[in-house]
Coordinates of C-alpha atoms in Angstrom, one line a residue:
M10 CA 26.4 -93.8 -34.6
K11 CA 24.5 -95.6 -31.9
E12 CA 24.6 -99.4 -31.8
D13 CA 22.0 -100.8 -34.4
P14 CA 19.7 -103.0 -31.9
S15 CA 18.7 -105.1 -35.1
S16 CA 22.1 -106.8 -34.5
I17 CA 21.1 -107.8 -31.1
F18 CA 17.9 -109.0 -32.4
N19 CA 19.3 -111.2 -35.0
Q20 CA 21.1 -113.2 -32.2
P21 CA 20.0 -116.5 -31.3
D22 CA 19.9 -116.0 -27.5
F23 CA 17.5 -113.0 -28.1
K24 CA 15.5 -114.9 -30.6
E25 CA 15.1 -117.6 -28.0
T26 CA 14.0 -115.2 -25.2
L27 CA 11.4 -113.7 -27.7
A28 CA 10.0 -117.2 -28.7
K29 CA 9.6 -118.1 -24.7
Y30 CA 8.0 -114.6 -24.2
E31 CA 5.6 -115.0 -27.2
N32 CA 4.7 -118.4 -26.0
M33 CA 3.7 -116.9 -22.6
V34 CA 1.7 -114.4 -24.1
R35 CA -0.1 -116.8 -26.4
E36 CA -0.7 -119.3 -23.5
G37 CA -1.8 -116.6 -21.1
T38 CA 0.7 -117.6 -18.3
R39 CA 3.4 -115.9 -16.2
T40 CA 7.0 -116.7 -16.7
Y41 CA 10.1 -115.2 -15.1
F42 CA 12.4 -113.0 -17.4
D43 CA 15.4 -110.9 -16.5
A44 CA 14.6 -107.1 -16.7
D45 CA 17.0 -106.4 -19.3
D46 CA 15.5 -108.9 -21.6
L47 CA 11.9 -107.4 -21.0
T48 CA 13.3 -104.0 -21.9
L49 CA 14.9 -105.3 -25.0
I50 CA 11.8 -107.4 -26.0
A51 CA 9.8 -104.0 -25.9
E52 CA 12.4 -102.1 -27.8
Y53 CA 12.3 -105.1 -30.7
Y54 CA 8.5 -104.5 -30.8
A55 CA 8.8 -100.6 -31.0
S56 CA 11.4 -101.2 -33.6
K57 CA 9.0 -103.3 -35.6
G58 CA 6.4 -100.3 -35.5
N59 CA 4.0 -102.4 -32.9
P60 CA 3.6 -100.0 -29.9
Y61 CA 1.0 -102.2 -28.5
A62 CA 3.2 -105.1 -28.0
S63 CA 6.0 -102.8 -26.8
D64 CA 3.7 -101.4 -24.1
K65 CA 2.6 -104.7 -23.0
A66 CA 6.3 -106.2 -22.8
I67 CA 7.4 -103.1 -20.7
D68 CA 4.0 -103.2 -18.6
Y69 CA 4.8 -106.8 -17.8
A70 CA 8.3 -105.9 -16.8
L71 CA 6.9 -103.4 -14.3
S72 CA 4.8 -106.0 -12.8
L73 CA 8.0 -108.1 -12.0
Y74 CA 10.2 -105.0 -11.3
P75 CA 8.2 -102.0 -10.2
E76 CA 11.1 -100.1 -9.0
N77 CA 13.7 -101.0 -12.0
Q78 CA 15.0 -97.7 -13.0
D79 CA 15.5 -98.9 -16.7
V80 CA 12.3 -100.3 -17.2
L81 CA 10.9 -97.3 -15.7
V82 CA 12.9 -94.7 -18.1
F83 CA 11.6 -97.1 -20.9
K84 CA 8.2 -96.7 -19.9
C85 CA 8.6 -92.9 -19.6
H86 CA 9.9 -92.8 -23.4
S87 CA 7.1 -94.7 -24.3
L88 CA 4.3 -92.4 -22.7
L89 CA 6.3 -89.3 -24.1
S90 CA 6.2 -91.1 -27.7
G91 CA 2.6 -91.4 -27.5
R92 CA 2.3 -87.7 -26.3
N93 CA 0.8 -88.8 -22.9
T94 CA 2.4 -85.7 -21.3
D95 CA 0.7 -85.6 -18.0
E96 CA 1.2 -89.5 -17.3
A97 CA 4.6 -89.2 -18.2
D98 CA 5.1 -86.1 -15.8
L99 CA 4.0 -88.1 -13.0
L100 CA 6.1 -91.0 -13.6
I101 CA 9.6 -89.1 -14.4
H102 CA 8.9 -87.1 -11.1
N103 CA 8.6 -90.5 -9.3
L104 CA 11.6 -92.2 -10.6
P105 CA 13.8 -93.7 -8.1
Y106 CA 17.1 -91.7 -9.1
Q107 CA 16.2 -88.2 -9.9
N108 CA 19.7 -87.1 -10.6
D109 CA 20.3 -90.0 -12.9
Y110 CA 21.6 -89.0 -16.6
D111 CA 18.7 -90.5 -18.3
T112 CA 16.1 -89.1 -15.8
Q113 CA 17.6 -85.4 -16.7
L114 CA 17.2 -86.2 -20.2
L115 CA 13.7 -87.3 -19.8
Y116 CA 12.9 -84.1 -17.8
A117 CA 14.5 -82.3 -20.9
E118 CA 12.1 -84.1 -23.3
L119 CA 9.2 -83.5 -21.2
Y120 CA 10.0 -79.7 -21.2
L121 CA 10.1 -80.0 -24.9
Q122 CA 7.0 -81.5 -25.2
K123 CA 5.5 -78.8 -23.2
N124 CA 7.2 -76.4 -25.4
D125 CA 9.0 -74.8 -22.6
M126 CA 12.2 -74.1 -24.5
S127 CA 13.8 -72.0 -21.7
Q128 CA 13.7 -74.8 -19.4
T129 CA 14.6 -77.4 -22.0
Q130 CA 17.7 -75.5 -22.5
A131 CA 18.8 -75.0 -19.1
T132 CA 18.2 -78.7 -18.2
L133 CA 20.4 -79.8 -21.2
N134 CA 23.3 -77.2 -20.7
K135 CA 23.3 -78.4 -17.0
L136 CA 23.7 -82.0 -18.3
Y137 CA 26.6 -81.2 -20.5
E138 CA 28.3 -79.4 -17.6
D139 CA 27.8 -82.7 -15.5
Y140 CA 28.7 -85.1 -18.2
P141 CA 31.1 -83.1 -20.7
H142 CA 31.4 -86.0 -23.4
I143 CA 30.5 -86.2 -27.0
D144 CA 27.9 -88.8 -26.4
T145 CA 26.1 -86.4 -24.2
I146 CA 26.4 -83.8 -27.1
L147 CA 25.0 -86.4 -29.5
D148 CA 22.1 -87.1 -27.2
I149 CA 21.2 -83.5 -27.0
A150 CA 21.5 -83.1 -31.0
Q151 CA 19.3 -86.2 -31.4
L152 CA 16.6 -84.9 -28.7
Y153 CA 16.3 -81.7 -30.4
T154 CA 16.4 -83.4 -33.9
D155 CA 13.5 -85.7 -32.8
Y156 CA 11.3 -82.6 -32.0
Q157 CA 12.2 -81.0 -35.2
Q158 CA 13.9 -78.1 -33.4
K159 CA 16.7 -77.5 -36.0
K160 CA 17.9 -74.2 -35.1
Y161 CA 18.5 -75.9 -31.5
A162 CA 20.0 -79.0 -32.9
Y163 CA 22.5 -77.6 -35.1
P164 CA 24.9 -76.1 -32.8
W165 CA 25.4 -79.5 -31.0
I166 CA 25.4 -81.2 -34.2
Q167 CA 28.4 -78.9 -35.2
K168 CA 29.8 -79.1 -31.4
A169 CA 29.9 -83.0 -32.1
L170 CA 31.6 -82.8 -35.5
N171 CA 34.3 -80.2 -34.3
E172 CA 35.1 -82.6 -31.5
N173 CA 35.3 -85.6 -34.0
P174 CA 34.5 -84.9 -37.8
D175 CA 34.5 -88.8 -38.5
N176 CA 32.0 -89.6 -35.9
L177 CA 29.3 -91.4 -37.8
E178 CA 26.2 -90.3 -35.3
A179 CA 27.2 -86.9 -35.8
L180 CA 27.4 -87.3 -39.6
E181 CA 23.8 -88.9 -39.8
L182 CA 22.2 -86.0 -37.5
M183 CA 24.1 -83.3 -39.9
G184 CA 22.7 -85.4 -42.9
L185 CA 19.3 -85.1 -41.3
Y186 CA 19.6 -81.5 -40.6
Q187 CA 20.6 -80.8 -44.2
F188 CA 17.9 -82.6 -45.4
E189 CA 15.3 -80.4 -43.5
I190 CA 17.0 -77.3 -45.1
Q191 CA 16.9 -78.8 -48.4
H192 CA 20.8 -78.7 -49.0
Y193 CA 20.7 -82.2 -50.7
D194 CA 24.4 -82.2 -51.9
Q195 CA 25.4 -82.0 -48.2
V196 CA 22.8 -84.7 -47.4
L197 CA 24.6 -86.9 -49.7
Q198 CA 28.0 -86.1 -48.7
C199 CA 27.2 -87.0 -45.1
F200 CA 25.5 -90.4 -45.8
N201 CA 28.0 -91.4 -48.4
A202 CA 30.7 -90.9 -45.5
I203 CA 28.6 -93.0 -43.2
L204 CA 28.4 -95.9 -45.8
D205 CA 32.2 -95.6 -46.5
E206 CA 32.5 -97.0 -43.0
E207 CA 29.3 -99.0 -42.5
P208 CA 28.3 -100.2 -46.1
Y209 CA 25.3 -102.2 -44.7
D210 CA 23.9 -99.3 -42.7
V211 CA 20.3 -99.4 -43.6
N212 CA 19.3 -96.1 -42.3
S213 CA 22.0 -94.3 -44.4
W214 CA 20.5 -96.3 -47.5
Q215 CA 17.1 -95.0 -46.8
N216 CA 18.2 -91.5 -46.3
L217 CA 20.1 -91.5 -49.6
A218 CA 16.7 -92.7 -50.9
R219 CA 14.8 -89.8 -49.7
C220 CA 17.3 -87.6 -50.9
Y221 CA 17.0 -88.8 -54.4
A222 CA 13.3 -88.8 -54.2
Q223 CA 13.6 -85.0 -53.5
T224 CA 16.1 -84.5 -56.6
K225 CA 14.0 -86.7 -58.7
E226 CA 16.7 -88.9 -59.4
Y227 CA 14.6 -91.9 -59.2
D228 CA 17.0 -94.6 -60.7
K229 CA 19.4 -93.6 -57.8
M230 CA 16.6 -93.8 -55.6
F231 CA 15.9 -97.4 -56.7
E232 CA 19.4 -98.2 -56.5
A233 CA 19.7 -96.9 -52.8
I234 CA 16.7 -98.9 -52.0
D235 CA 18.0 -102.2 -53.5
F236 CA 21.4 -101.6 -51.4
A237 CA 18.8 -101.1 -48.2
M238 CA 17.3 -104.3 -49.0
V239 CA 20.3 -106.1 -49.3
A240 CA 21.5 -104.9 -45.8
D241 CA 18.0 -106.0 -44.6
E242 CA 15.2 -107.2 -46.8
T243 CA 12.8 -107.2 -43.9
N244 CA 13.1 -103.8 -43.1
L245 CA 9.5 -102.3 -43.5
T246 CA 10.6 -98.8 -44.0
T247 CA 12.5 -99.7 -47.0
W248 CA 9.5 -101.3 -48.4
K249 CA 7.6 -98.2 -47.8
L250 CA 10.1 -96.2 -49.7
K251 CA 9.9 -98.5 -52.6
V252 CA 6.2 -98.2 -52.6
D253 CA 6.7 -94.2 -52.6
C254 CA 9.1 -94.6 -55.5
H255 CA 6.8 -96.6 -57.6
L256 CA 3.9 -94.4 -57.1
M257 CA 6.0 -91.1 -57.6
L258 CA 6.8 -92.8 -61.2
E259 CA 2.9 -93.9 -61.5
Q260 CA 4.1 -97.7 -61.6
L261 CA 0.9 -98.8 -59.8
H262 CA 1.4 -102.5 -60.8
E263 CA 4.7 -102.5 -59.5
A264 CA 3.8 -100.9 -56.1
I265 CA 1.0 -103.7 -55.5
P266 CA 3.2 -106.4 -54.3
C267 CA 5.5 -104.1 -52.1
L268 CA 2.1 -103.1 -50.4
E269 CA 1.2 -106.9 -50.0
Y270 CA 4.4 -107.4 -48.1
I271 CA 3.8 -104.6 -45.7
E272 CA 0.4 -105.6 -45.2
K273 CA 1.6 -109.3 -43.8
H274 CA 4.0 -107.6 -41.5
V275 CA 2.0 -104.7 -39.7
R276 CA -0.5 -104.7 -37.2
E277 CA -2.3 -101.5 -38.4
K278 CA -3.5 -102.9 -41.6
E279 CA -6.1 -100.2 -42.7
P280 CA -3.8 -97.6 -44.1
I281 CA -2.3 -100.1 -46.6
W282 CA -5.7 -101.3 -47.4
Y283 CA -6.6 -97.9 -48.2
I284 CA -3.7 -97.2 -50.8
L285 CA -4.2 -100.7 -52.4
A286 CA -7.7 -99.6 -52.7
S287 CA -6.7 -96.3 -54.2
I288 CA -4.4 -98.1 -56.8
Y289 CA -7.1 -100.5 -58.0
F290 CA -9.6 -97.6 -58.1
D291 CA -7.1 -95.8 -60.6
L292 CA -6.6 -99.2 -62.5
L293 CA -10.2 -99.6 -62.8
D294 CA -10.0 -102.9 -61.3
Y295 CA -13.4 -103.2 -59.3
D296 CA -13.2 -106.6 -58.0
K297 CA -10.1 -105.8 -56.1
M298 CA -11.2 -102.3 -55.3
K299 CA -14.2 -104.1 -53.6
Q300 CA -12.2 -106.4 -52.0
Y301 CA -9.8 -103.8 -50.0
T302 CA -12.8 -101.4 -49.3
Q303 CA -14.8 -104.3 -47.9
L304 CA -11.7 -105.1 -45.3
I305 CA -12.0 -101.6 -44.4
L306 CA -15.6 -101.6 -43.7
D307 CA -15.3 -104.6 -41.7
H308 CA -12.7 -102.7 -39.6
R309 CA -14.6 -99.6 -39.5
I310 CA -14.4 -98.8 -35.9
T311 CA -10.8 -98.5 -35.9
A312 CA -10.3 -97.4 -39.7
S313 CA -12.7 -94.5 -39.2
E314 CA -9.8 -92.9 -36.9
I315 CA -7.3 -93.2 -39.8
V316 CA -9.4 -92.8 -43.3
D317 CA -12.5 -90.9 -44.7
M318 CA -15.1 -93.6 -44.1
A319 CA -17.5 -91.5 -46.6
E320 CA -14.7 -91.8 -49.2
I321 CA -14.3 -95.7 -48.8
C322 CA -18.1 -96.2 -48.9
Y323 CA -18.2 -94.2 -52.1
K324 CA -15.5 -96.5 -53.8
H325 CA -16.9 -99.5 -52.3
A326 CA -20.5 -98.6 -53.6
L327 CA -18.9 -97.7 -57.1
A328 CA -17.2 -101.2 -57.3
C329 CA -20.5 -102.8 -56.5
L330 CA -22.4 -101.0 -59.2
R331 CA -19.8 -101.7 -61.7
T332 CA -19.8 -105.5 -60.5
K333 CA -23.5 -105.5 -60.8
E334 CA -24.0 -106.0 -57.0
I335 CA -27.0 -103.4 -57.0
T336 CA -28.4 -104.1 -53.5
A337 CA -24.8 -103.8 -52.0
C338 CA -24.5 -100.5 -53.7
Y339 CA -27.5 -99.2 -52.3
E340 CA -26.7 -100.3 -48.7
T341 CA -23.1 -98.9 -49.1
I342 CA -24.3 -95.6 -50.3
E343 CA -26.8 -95.4 -47.2
L344 CA -23.9 -96.1 -44.8
G345 CA -21.8 -93.5 -46.5
L346 CA -24.5 -91.0 -46.0
Q347 CA -24.5 -91.8 -42.3
Y348 CA -20.8 -90.5 -42.4
N349 CA -21.2 -87.6 -44.6
D350 CA -24.6 -86.5 -46.2
K351 CA -22.9 -83.9 -48.1
Y352 CA -20.6 -85.9 -50.1
H353 CA -21.7 -85.1 -53.5
Q354 CA -20.4 -88.5 -55.2
F355 CA -23.0 -90.6 -53.4
Y356 CA -25.7 -88.5 -55.2
L357 CA -24.1 -89.2 -58.6
L358 CA -24.3 -92.8 -57.9
K359 CA -28.1 -92.5 -56.8
G360 CA -28.7 -90.6 -60.0
E361 CA -26.7 -93.5 -61.8
L362 CA -28.8 -96.2 -60.0
S363 CA -31.9 -94.3 -61.1
L364 CA -31.2 -94.2 -64.7
L365 CA -30.6 -98.0 -64.6
Y366 CA -34.5 -98.1 -63.9
N367 CA -35.0 -95.3 -66.5
D368 CA -36.1 -93.1 -63.5
T369 CA -35.2 -89.8 -65.1
S370 CA -37.2 -87.6 -62.6
S371 CA -35.2 -89.2 -59.7
A372 CA -31.8 -89.0 -61.3
K373 CA -32.5 -85.2 -61.9
K374 CA -33.1 -84.8 -58.1
S375 CA -30.1 -86.8 -57.3
F376 CA -27.8 -84.8 -59.7
K377 CA -29.1 -81.5 -58.3
K378 CA -28.0 -82.4 -54.9
A379 CA -24.6 -83.5 -56.3
E380 CA -24.2 -80.2 -57.9
A381 CA -25.4 -78.5 -54.5
Y382 CA -22.7 -80.2 -52.7
S383 CA -20.0 -80.1 -55.3
Y384 CA -16.5 -78.7 -54.5
N385 CA -15.7 -78.3 -58.4
I386 CA -19.0 -77.8 -60.4
Q387 CA -17.5 -78.3 -63.6
D388 CA -16.1 -81.7 -62.8
T389 CA -19.5 -82.7 -61.5
W390 CA -21.2 -81.2 -64.5
F391 CA -18.8 -83.5 -66.6
D392 CA -19.5 -86.5 -64.5
I393 CA -23.2 -86.0 -64.8
G394 CA -23.1 -85.4 -68.4
V395 CA -20.9 -88.8 -68.7
I396 CA -23.5 -90.6 -66.7
Y397 CA -26.2 -89.5 -68.9
F398 CA -24.1 -90.2 -72.0
Q399 CA -23.5 -93.7 -71.0
A400 CA -27.0 -94.3 -70.3
F401 CA -28.0 -93.2 -73.9
H402 CA -30.0 -89.8 -72.4
F403 CA -28.5 -87.8 -74.9
K404 CA -30.2 -84.7 -74.4
E405 CA -29.5 -84.7 -70.6
A406 CA -26.1 -85.2 -71.4
L407 CA -25.8 -82.4 -73.8
E408 CA -27.1 -80.0 -71.1
A409 CA -24.6 -81.0 -68.8
F410 CA -21.7 -80.4 -71.4
K411 CA -23.1 -77.2 -72.4
K412 CA -23.1 -76.0 -68.7
I413 CA -19.3 -76.4 -69.0
E414 CA -19.2 -74.7 -72.1
K415 CA -21.4 -71.7 -70.6
H416 CA -19.2 -71.4 -67.5
D417 CA -15.7 -71.7 -69.5
Y418 CA -15.9 -71.6 -73.1
Q419 CA -12.3 -72.4 -73.6
D420 CA -12.2 -75.5 -71.4
S421 CA -15.1 -77.0 -73.4
F422 CA -12.7 -77.8 -76.3
K423 CA -11.8 -80.9 -74.3
I424 CA -15.5 -82.2 -74.6
S425 CA -16.3 -81.1 -78.2
Y426 CA -16.6 -84.8 -79.5
L427 CA -19.0 -85.6 -76.9
I428 CA -21.0 -82.7 -77.5
S429 CA -20.9 -83.5 -81.1
Y430 CA -22.0 -86.9 -80.6
C431 CA -24.8 -85.9 -78.5
Y432 CA -25.9 -83.5 -81.4
Y433 CA -25.3 -86.2 -83.7
R434 CA -27.5 -88.9 -81.9
L435 CA -30.3 -86.1 -81.5
G436 CA -30.2 -85.5 -85.5
K437 CA -28.7 -82.0 -85.3
I438 CA -25.9 -83.0 -88.0
E439 CA -25.1 -79.5 -88.7
K440 CA -24.2 -78.6 -84.9
A441 CA -22.5 -82.1 -84.7
L442 CA -20.3 -81.1 -87.5
H443 CA -19.6 -77.7 -85.9
Y444 CA -18.1 -79.6 -82.8
M445 CA -16.3 -82.3 -84.6
I446 CA -14.2 -79.6 -86.4
R447 CA -13.6 -77.7 -83.2
G448 CA -12.4 -80.9 -81.6
A449 CA -10.3 -81.9 -84.5
V450 CA -8.5 -78.3 -84.1
F451 CA -7.6 -78.6 -80.5
T452 CA -7.0 -82.5 -80.5
S453 CA -3.7 -84.8 -81.0
K454 CA -3.9 -87.8 -83.1
Q455 CA -3.3 -89.9 -79.8
Q456 CA -6.0 -88.1 -78.1
L457 CA -8.2 -88.4 -80.9
T458 CA -8.0 -92.3 -80.8
E459 CA -8.7 -92.2 -77.0
R460 CA -11.6 -89.7 -77.3
L461 CA -13.5 -91.5 -80.3
K462 CA -12.9 -95.1 -78.7
T463 CA -16.2 -95.0 -76.9
M464 CA -18.2 -93.5 -79.9
Q465 CA -16.6 -96.1 -82.3
E466 CA -18.1 -98.9 -80.1
L467 CA -21.5 -97.0 -80.5
D468 CA -21.4 -95.8 -84.0
T469 CA -18.6 -96.6 -86.4
N470 CA -20.1 -93.8 -88.8
F471 CA -19.5 -91.0 -86.5
S472 CA -16.0 -92.1 -85.9
E473 CA -15.0 -92.4 -89.4
M474 CA -16.6 -89.1 -90.1
A475 CA -14.5 -87.4 -87.3
W476 CA -11.2 -89.2 -88.5
H477 CA -12.0 -87.8 -92.1
I478 CA -12.6 -84.3 -91.0
Y479 CA -9.4 -84.5 -88.8
E480 CA -7.1 -85.5 -91.7
L481 CA -9.0 -82.8 -93.9
I482 CA -7.9 -80.1 -91.4
Q483 CA -4.3 -81.7 -90.8
N484 CA -3.8 -81.6 -94.7
K485 CA -5.1 -78.1 -94.8
E486 CA -7.9 -78.9 -97.0
L487 CA -10.6 -77.6 -94.6
D488 CA -10.5 -74.2 -93.0
P489 CA -11.7 -74.6 -89.4
S490 CA -11.6 -71.2 -88.4
P491 CA -15.5 -70.3 -89.2
Y492 CA -16.3 -73.1 -86.8
L493 CA -14.3 -71.9 -83.6
G494 CA -16.8 -69.4 -82.3
E495 CA -19.6 -70.1 -80.3
L496 CA -23.2 -71.4 -81.5

């Protein structure tokens, strides 16, 4: 494999040079650096996922060494990575050494980015004719791999392995290829072969973790992540994989400290805030959800390019409502409507706010809009019903729940207890019993405990009656069949 630059980055000489450069940036001065040192600093920032700082370092190098081939080549790679194809094209055609190996490789990447496969192949075939070495084969294979050109990459990868079956870089590329075509046994074989020679290779442990994620072997995924952490506990890719594994297993609390670590070490924090806000949304921790959605709102100029700002406004408004910050809730809804005035959840919140002041007329108008803009009408009816239910408007709640029953009778069994309780509170006991019996037939004991939780807090008589009927049916002392049809 290619030399891991992280070993260079950990050397005292580089750390001293980096500190000198960062001090220069802080003070806004100009200091002399060797071209190779500045190129290495730019590579360091790129490896840390900070393209802005990387570009700044290479641009400073260009100000000192405008004709340096290595610096210019790095700048070309940076432009191509950012898909600045036209600017890269101009710079590549003006490189001092047009027949240089790196220049020809840049031309091939440029053609790849333009999707000119014929010219790409011709350039790379000529490059191998001029430099018939295994390193050339591997560079060609890596380039095709980087651009997801599997069918072009594979023959070069196989060619490298034919020349040297133990070549670690070739094994890595073959492992990546096998991962793309979902041959996970071969993936494991390739990366384990690398780790036999390089047991502290972080990339290989990470790729094993990704493979185990696909095969749903989560214990082995965590084990691979732990080994990657031993090799380099600061590697952010490993931390992100750990987050992915926790989220796959719905271990939300365990994912949080990993995300907090990542947040401290990345420049672009908005995506991390978004994930944390989503986790706290699922955990119903409205204070924390409000904290992270507020951070995104404070950075909404940049965040709007990354996340759905209407969704963020909705979550923030909901958190404000649940924490009784009513004015902030209103203001955030209005901001959200500027991003998307057809986002139906805003109208659910507006309806709920109206019910706080017993303004049922305004609430109904808002709910009508929520229905009009809904992408799943049954879910919206359910949400409306729950909002009415929690506001003790049982007649309107029943109307919403009955819409679900009319639309999909079978699906309505899931809300039988809600319908039953509405009838119970409206004094229609016979109908309440009808739905209570229906609910008992299609509800497990664990589900019954959960579904009666709210009702028990409101009325112990209802929950005791529901449990009694449930037990009668379970003990076959009550035949529920006459109650399973529609009323």
